[in-house]
Coordinates of N, CA, C and O in Angstrom, one line a residue:
X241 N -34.7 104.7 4.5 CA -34.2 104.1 3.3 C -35.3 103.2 2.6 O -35.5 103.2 1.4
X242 N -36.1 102.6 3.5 CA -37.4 101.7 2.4 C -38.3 102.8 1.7 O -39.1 102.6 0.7
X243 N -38.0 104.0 2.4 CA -39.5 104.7 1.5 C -38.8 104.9 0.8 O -39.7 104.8 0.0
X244 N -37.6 105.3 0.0 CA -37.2 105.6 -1.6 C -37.8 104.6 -2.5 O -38.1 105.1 -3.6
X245 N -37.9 103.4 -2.3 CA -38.2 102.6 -3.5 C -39.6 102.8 -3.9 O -40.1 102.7 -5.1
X246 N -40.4 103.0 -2.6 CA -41.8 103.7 -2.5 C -42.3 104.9 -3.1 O -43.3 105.1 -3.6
X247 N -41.1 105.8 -2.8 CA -41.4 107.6 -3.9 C -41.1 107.1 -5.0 O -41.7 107.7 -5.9
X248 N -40.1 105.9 -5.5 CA -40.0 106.1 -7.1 C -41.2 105.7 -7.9 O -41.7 106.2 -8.9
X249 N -41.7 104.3 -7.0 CA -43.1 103.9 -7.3 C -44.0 105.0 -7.4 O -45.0 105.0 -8.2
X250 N -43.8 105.6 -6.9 CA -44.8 106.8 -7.1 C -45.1 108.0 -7.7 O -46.2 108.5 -8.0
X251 N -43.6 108.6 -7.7 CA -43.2 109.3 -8.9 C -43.7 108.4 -10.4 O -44.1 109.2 -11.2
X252 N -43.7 107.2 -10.7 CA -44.2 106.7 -11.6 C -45.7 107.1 -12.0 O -46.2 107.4 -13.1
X253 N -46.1 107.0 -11.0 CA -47.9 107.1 -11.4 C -48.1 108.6 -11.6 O -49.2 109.0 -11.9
X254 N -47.2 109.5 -11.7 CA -47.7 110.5 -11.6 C -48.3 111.5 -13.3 O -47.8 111.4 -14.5
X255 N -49.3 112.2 -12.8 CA -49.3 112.6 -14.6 C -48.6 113.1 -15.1 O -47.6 113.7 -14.7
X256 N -49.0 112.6 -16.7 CA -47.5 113.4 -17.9 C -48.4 114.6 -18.2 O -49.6 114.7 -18.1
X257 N -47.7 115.4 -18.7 CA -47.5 116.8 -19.2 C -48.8 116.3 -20.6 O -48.6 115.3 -21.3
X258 N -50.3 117.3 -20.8 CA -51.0 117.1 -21.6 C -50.6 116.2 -22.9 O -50.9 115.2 -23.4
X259 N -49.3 117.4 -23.3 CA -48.8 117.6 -25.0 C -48.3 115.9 -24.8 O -48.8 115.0 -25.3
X260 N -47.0 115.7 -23.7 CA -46.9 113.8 -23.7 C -47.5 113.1 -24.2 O -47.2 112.6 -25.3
X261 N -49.1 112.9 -23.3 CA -49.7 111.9 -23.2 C -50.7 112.5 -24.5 O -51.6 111.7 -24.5
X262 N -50.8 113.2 -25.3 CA -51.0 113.2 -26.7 C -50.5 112.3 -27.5 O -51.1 111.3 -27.9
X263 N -49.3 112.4 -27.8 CA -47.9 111.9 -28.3 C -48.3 110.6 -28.2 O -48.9 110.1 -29.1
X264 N -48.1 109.7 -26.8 CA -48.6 108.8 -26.8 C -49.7 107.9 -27.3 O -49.5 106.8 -27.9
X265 N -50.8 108.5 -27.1 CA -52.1 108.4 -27.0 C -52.5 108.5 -28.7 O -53.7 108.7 -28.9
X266 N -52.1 108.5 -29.3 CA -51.8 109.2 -30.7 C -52.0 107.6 -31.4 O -53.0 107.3 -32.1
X267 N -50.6 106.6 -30.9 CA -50.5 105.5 -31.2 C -51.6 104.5 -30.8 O -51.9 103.7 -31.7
X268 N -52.3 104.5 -29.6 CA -52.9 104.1 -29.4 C -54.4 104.0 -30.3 O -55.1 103.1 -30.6
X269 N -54.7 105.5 -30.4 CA -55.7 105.9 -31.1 C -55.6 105.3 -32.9 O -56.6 105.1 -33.6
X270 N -54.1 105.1 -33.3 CA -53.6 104.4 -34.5 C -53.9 103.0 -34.4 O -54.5 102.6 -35.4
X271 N -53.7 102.0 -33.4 CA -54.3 101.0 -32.9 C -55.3 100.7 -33.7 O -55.1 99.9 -34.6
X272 N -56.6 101.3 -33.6 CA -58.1 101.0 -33.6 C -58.2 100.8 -35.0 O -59.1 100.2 -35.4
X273 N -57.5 101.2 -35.6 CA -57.8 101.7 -37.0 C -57.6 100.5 -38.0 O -58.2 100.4 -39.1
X274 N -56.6 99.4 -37.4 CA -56.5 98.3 -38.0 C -55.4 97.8 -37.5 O -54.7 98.5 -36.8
X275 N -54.8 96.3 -38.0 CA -53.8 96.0 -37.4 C -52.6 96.7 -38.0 O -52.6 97.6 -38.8
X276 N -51.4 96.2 -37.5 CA -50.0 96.5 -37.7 C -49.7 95.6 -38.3 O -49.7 94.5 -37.9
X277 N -49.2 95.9 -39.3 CA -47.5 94.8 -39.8 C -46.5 95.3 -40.1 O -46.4 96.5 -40.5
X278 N -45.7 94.5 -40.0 CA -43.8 94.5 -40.1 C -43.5 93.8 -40.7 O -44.0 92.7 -40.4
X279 N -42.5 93.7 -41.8 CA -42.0 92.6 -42.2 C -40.4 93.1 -42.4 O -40.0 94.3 -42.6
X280 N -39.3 91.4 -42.3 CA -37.8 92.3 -42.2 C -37.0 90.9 -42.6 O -37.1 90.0 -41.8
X281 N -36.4 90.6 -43.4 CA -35.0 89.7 -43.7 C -33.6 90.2 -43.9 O -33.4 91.4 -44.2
X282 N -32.9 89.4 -43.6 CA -31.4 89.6 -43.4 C -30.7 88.6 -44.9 O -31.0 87.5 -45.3
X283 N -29.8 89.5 -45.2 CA -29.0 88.6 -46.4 C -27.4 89.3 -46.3 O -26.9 90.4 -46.1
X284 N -27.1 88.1 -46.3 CA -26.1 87.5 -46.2 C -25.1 87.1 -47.4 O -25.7 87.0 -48.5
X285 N -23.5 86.9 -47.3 CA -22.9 86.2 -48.3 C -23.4 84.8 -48.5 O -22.7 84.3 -49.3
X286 N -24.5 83.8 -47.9 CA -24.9 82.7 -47.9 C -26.1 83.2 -48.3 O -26.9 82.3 -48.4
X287 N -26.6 84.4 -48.6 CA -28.3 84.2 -48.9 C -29.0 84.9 -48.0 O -28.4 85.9 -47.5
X288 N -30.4 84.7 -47.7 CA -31.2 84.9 -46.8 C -30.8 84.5 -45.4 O -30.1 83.5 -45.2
X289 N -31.0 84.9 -44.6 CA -30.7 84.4 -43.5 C -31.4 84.7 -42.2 O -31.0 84.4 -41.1
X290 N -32.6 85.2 -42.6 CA -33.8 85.4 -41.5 C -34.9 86.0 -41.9 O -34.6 87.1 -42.3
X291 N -35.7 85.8 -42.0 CA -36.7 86.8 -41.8 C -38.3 86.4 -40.7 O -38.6 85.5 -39.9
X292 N -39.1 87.5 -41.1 CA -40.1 87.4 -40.0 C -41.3 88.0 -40.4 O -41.1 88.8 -41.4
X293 N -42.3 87.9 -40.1 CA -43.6 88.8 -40.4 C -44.4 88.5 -38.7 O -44.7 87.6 -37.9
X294 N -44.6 90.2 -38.8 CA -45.4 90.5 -37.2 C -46.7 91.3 -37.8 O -46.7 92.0 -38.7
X295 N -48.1 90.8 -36.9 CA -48.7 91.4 -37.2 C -49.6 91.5 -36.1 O -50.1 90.5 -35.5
X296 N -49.8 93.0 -35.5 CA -50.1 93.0 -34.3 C -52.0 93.0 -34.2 O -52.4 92.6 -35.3
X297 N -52.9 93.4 -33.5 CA -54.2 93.6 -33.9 C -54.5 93.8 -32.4 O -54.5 92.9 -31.5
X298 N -55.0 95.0 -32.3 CA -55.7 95.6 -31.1 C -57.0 95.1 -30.7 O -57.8 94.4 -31.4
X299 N -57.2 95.6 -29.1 CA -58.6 94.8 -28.7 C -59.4 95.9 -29.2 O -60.3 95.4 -29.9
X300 N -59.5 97.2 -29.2 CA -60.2 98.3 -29.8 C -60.4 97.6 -30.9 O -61.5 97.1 -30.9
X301 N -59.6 97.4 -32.0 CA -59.8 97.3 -33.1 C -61.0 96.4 -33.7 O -61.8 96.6 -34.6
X302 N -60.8 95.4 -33.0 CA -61.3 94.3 -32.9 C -63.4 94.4 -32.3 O -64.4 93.8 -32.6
X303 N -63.0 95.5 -31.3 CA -64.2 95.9 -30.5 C -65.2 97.0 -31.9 O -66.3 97.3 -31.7
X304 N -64.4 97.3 -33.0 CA -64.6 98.4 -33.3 C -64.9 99.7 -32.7 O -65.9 100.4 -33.0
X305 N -63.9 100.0 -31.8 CA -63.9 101.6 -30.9 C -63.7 102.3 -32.0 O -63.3 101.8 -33.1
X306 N -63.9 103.8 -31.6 CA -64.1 104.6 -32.5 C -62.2 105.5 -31.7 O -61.9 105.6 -30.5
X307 N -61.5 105.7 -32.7 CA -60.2 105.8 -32.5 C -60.0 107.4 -31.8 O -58.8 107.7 -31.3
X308 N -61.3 108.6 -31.7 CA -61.1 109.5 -31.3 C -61.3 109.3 -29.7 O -60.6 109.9 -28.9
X309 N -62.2 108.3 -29.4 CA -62.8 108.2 -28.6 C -61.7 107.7 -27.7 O -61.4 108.5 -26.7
X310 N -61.3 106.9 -27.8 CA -59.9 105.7 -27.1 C -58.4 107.1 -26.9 O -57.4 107.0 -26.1
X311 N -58.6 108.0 -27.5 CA -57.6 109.2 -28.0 C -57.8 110.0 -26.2 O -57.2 110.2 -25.2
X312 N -58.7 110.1 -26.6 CA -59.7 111.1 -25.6 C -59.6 110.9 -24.3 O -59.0 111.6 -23.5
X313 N -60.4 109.2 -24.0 CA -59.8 108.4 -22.5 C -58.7 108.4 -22.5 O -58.3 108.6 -21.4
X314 N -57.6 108.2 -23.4 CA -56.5 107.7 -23.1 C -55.6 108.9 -22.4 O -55.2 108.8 -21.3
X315 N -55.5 110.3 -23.3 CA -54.9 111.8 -22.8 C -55.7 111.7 -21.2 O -55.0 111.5 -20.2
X316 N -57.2 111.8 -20.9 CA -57.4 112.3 -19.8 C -57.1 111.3 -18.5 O -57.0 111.7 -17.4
X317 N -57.0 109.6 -19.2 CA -56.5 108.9 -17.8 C -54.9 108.9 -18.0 O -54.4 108.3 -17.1
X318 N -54.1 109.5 -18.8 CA -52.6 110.0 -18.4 C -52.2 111.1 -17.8 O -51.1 111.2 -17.2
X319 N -53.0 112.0 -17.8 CA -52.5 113.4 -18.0 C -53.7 114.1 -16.9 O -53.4 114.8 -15.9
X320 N -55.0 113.6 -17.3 CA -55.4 113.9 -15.9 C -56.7 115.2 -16.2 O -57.7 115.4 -15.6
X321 N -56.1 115.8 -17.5 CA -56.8 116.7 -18.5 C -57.5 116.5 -20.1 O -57.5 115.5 -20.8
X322 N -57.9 117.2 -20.3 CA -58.6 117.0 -21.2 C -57.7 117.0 -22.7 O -56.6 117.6 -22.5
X323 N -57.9 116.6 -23.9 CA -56.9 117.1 -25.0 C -56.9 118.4 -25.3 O -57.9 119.1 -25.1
X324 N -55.6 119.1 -26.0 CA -55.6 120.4 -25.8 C -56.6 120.2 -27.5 O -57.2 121.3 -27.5
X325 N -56.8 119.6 -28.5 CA -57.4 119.2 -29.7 C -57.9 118.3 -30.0 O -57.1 117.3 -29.8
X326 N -58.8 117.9 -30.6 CA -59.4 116.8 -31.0 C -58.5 115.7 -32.2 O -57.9 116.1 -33.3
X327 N -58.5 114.6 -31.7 CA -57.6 113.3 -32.5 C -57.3 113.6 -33.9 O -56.2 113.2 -34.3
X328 N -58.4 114.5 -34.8 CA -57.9 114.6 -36.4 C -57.7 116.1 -36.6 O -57.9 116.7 -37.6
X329 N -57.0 116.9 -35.1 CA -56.0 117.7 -35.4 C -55.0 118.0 -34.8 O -54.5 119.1 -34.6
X330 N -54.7 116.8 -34.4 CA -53.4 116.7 -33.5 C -52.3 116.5 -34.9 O -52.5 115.9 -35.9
X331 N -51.0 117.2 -34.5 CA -49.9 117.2 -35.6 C -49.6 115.4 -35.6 O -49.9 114.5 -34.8
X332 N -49.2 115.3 -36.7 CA -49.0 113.2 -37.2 C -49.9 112.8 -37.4 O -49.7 112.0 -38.4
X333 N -51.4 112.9 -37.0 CA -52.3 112.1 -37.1 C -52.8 112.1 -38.8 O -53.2 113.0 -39.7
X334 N -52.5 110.8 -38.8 CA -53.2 110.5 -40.0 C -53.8 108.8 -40.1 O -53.2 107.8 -39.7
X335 N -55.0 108.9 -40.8 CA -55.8 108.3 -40.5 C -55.3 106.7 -41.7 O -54.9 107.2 -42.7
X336 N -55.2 105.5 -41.9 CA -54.2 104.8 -42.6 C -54.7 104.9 -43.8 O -54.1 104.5 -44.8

């Protein structure tokens, strides 16, 4: 019974499927490219009643990495493989 909680941990680490860790890796490679923002308010029969502004900013970005590059490590330390395509022709990718 204790080794179950041990296979799940370990079923965890295991690699994702290339095309996945594309998918993923996609965002991250979006990352570098500059920060993120969000912005969102709520109204109400009283008006406004919330809002927020998020703005995230990567250490890549910051480092100025090159976004194919981060694309590249990122597929082969998930997946274990190489990309099946290079970052500017993977499907979604678009550059902001």
């Amino acid at each position: 019974m204790a080794l179950a909680p041990a296979m799940l941990g370990l079923a965890a680490c295991a690699p994702l499927p290339v095309d996945q860790a594309e998918r993923i890796c996609r965002d991250s490679a979006r990352d570098a490219l500059g920060p993120r923002t969000r912005a969102g308010f709520g109204v109400g029969s009283e008006g406004v009643r919330g809002d927020f502004i998020e703005v995230g900013i990567s250490s890549d970005y910051v480092m100025g990495r090159d976004p194919s590059q981060i694309f590249q490590e990122c597929v082969q330390r998930r997946s274990g493989q190489m990309p099946t395509r290079p970052l500017y022709e993977q499907p979604g990718w678009r550059a902001r």
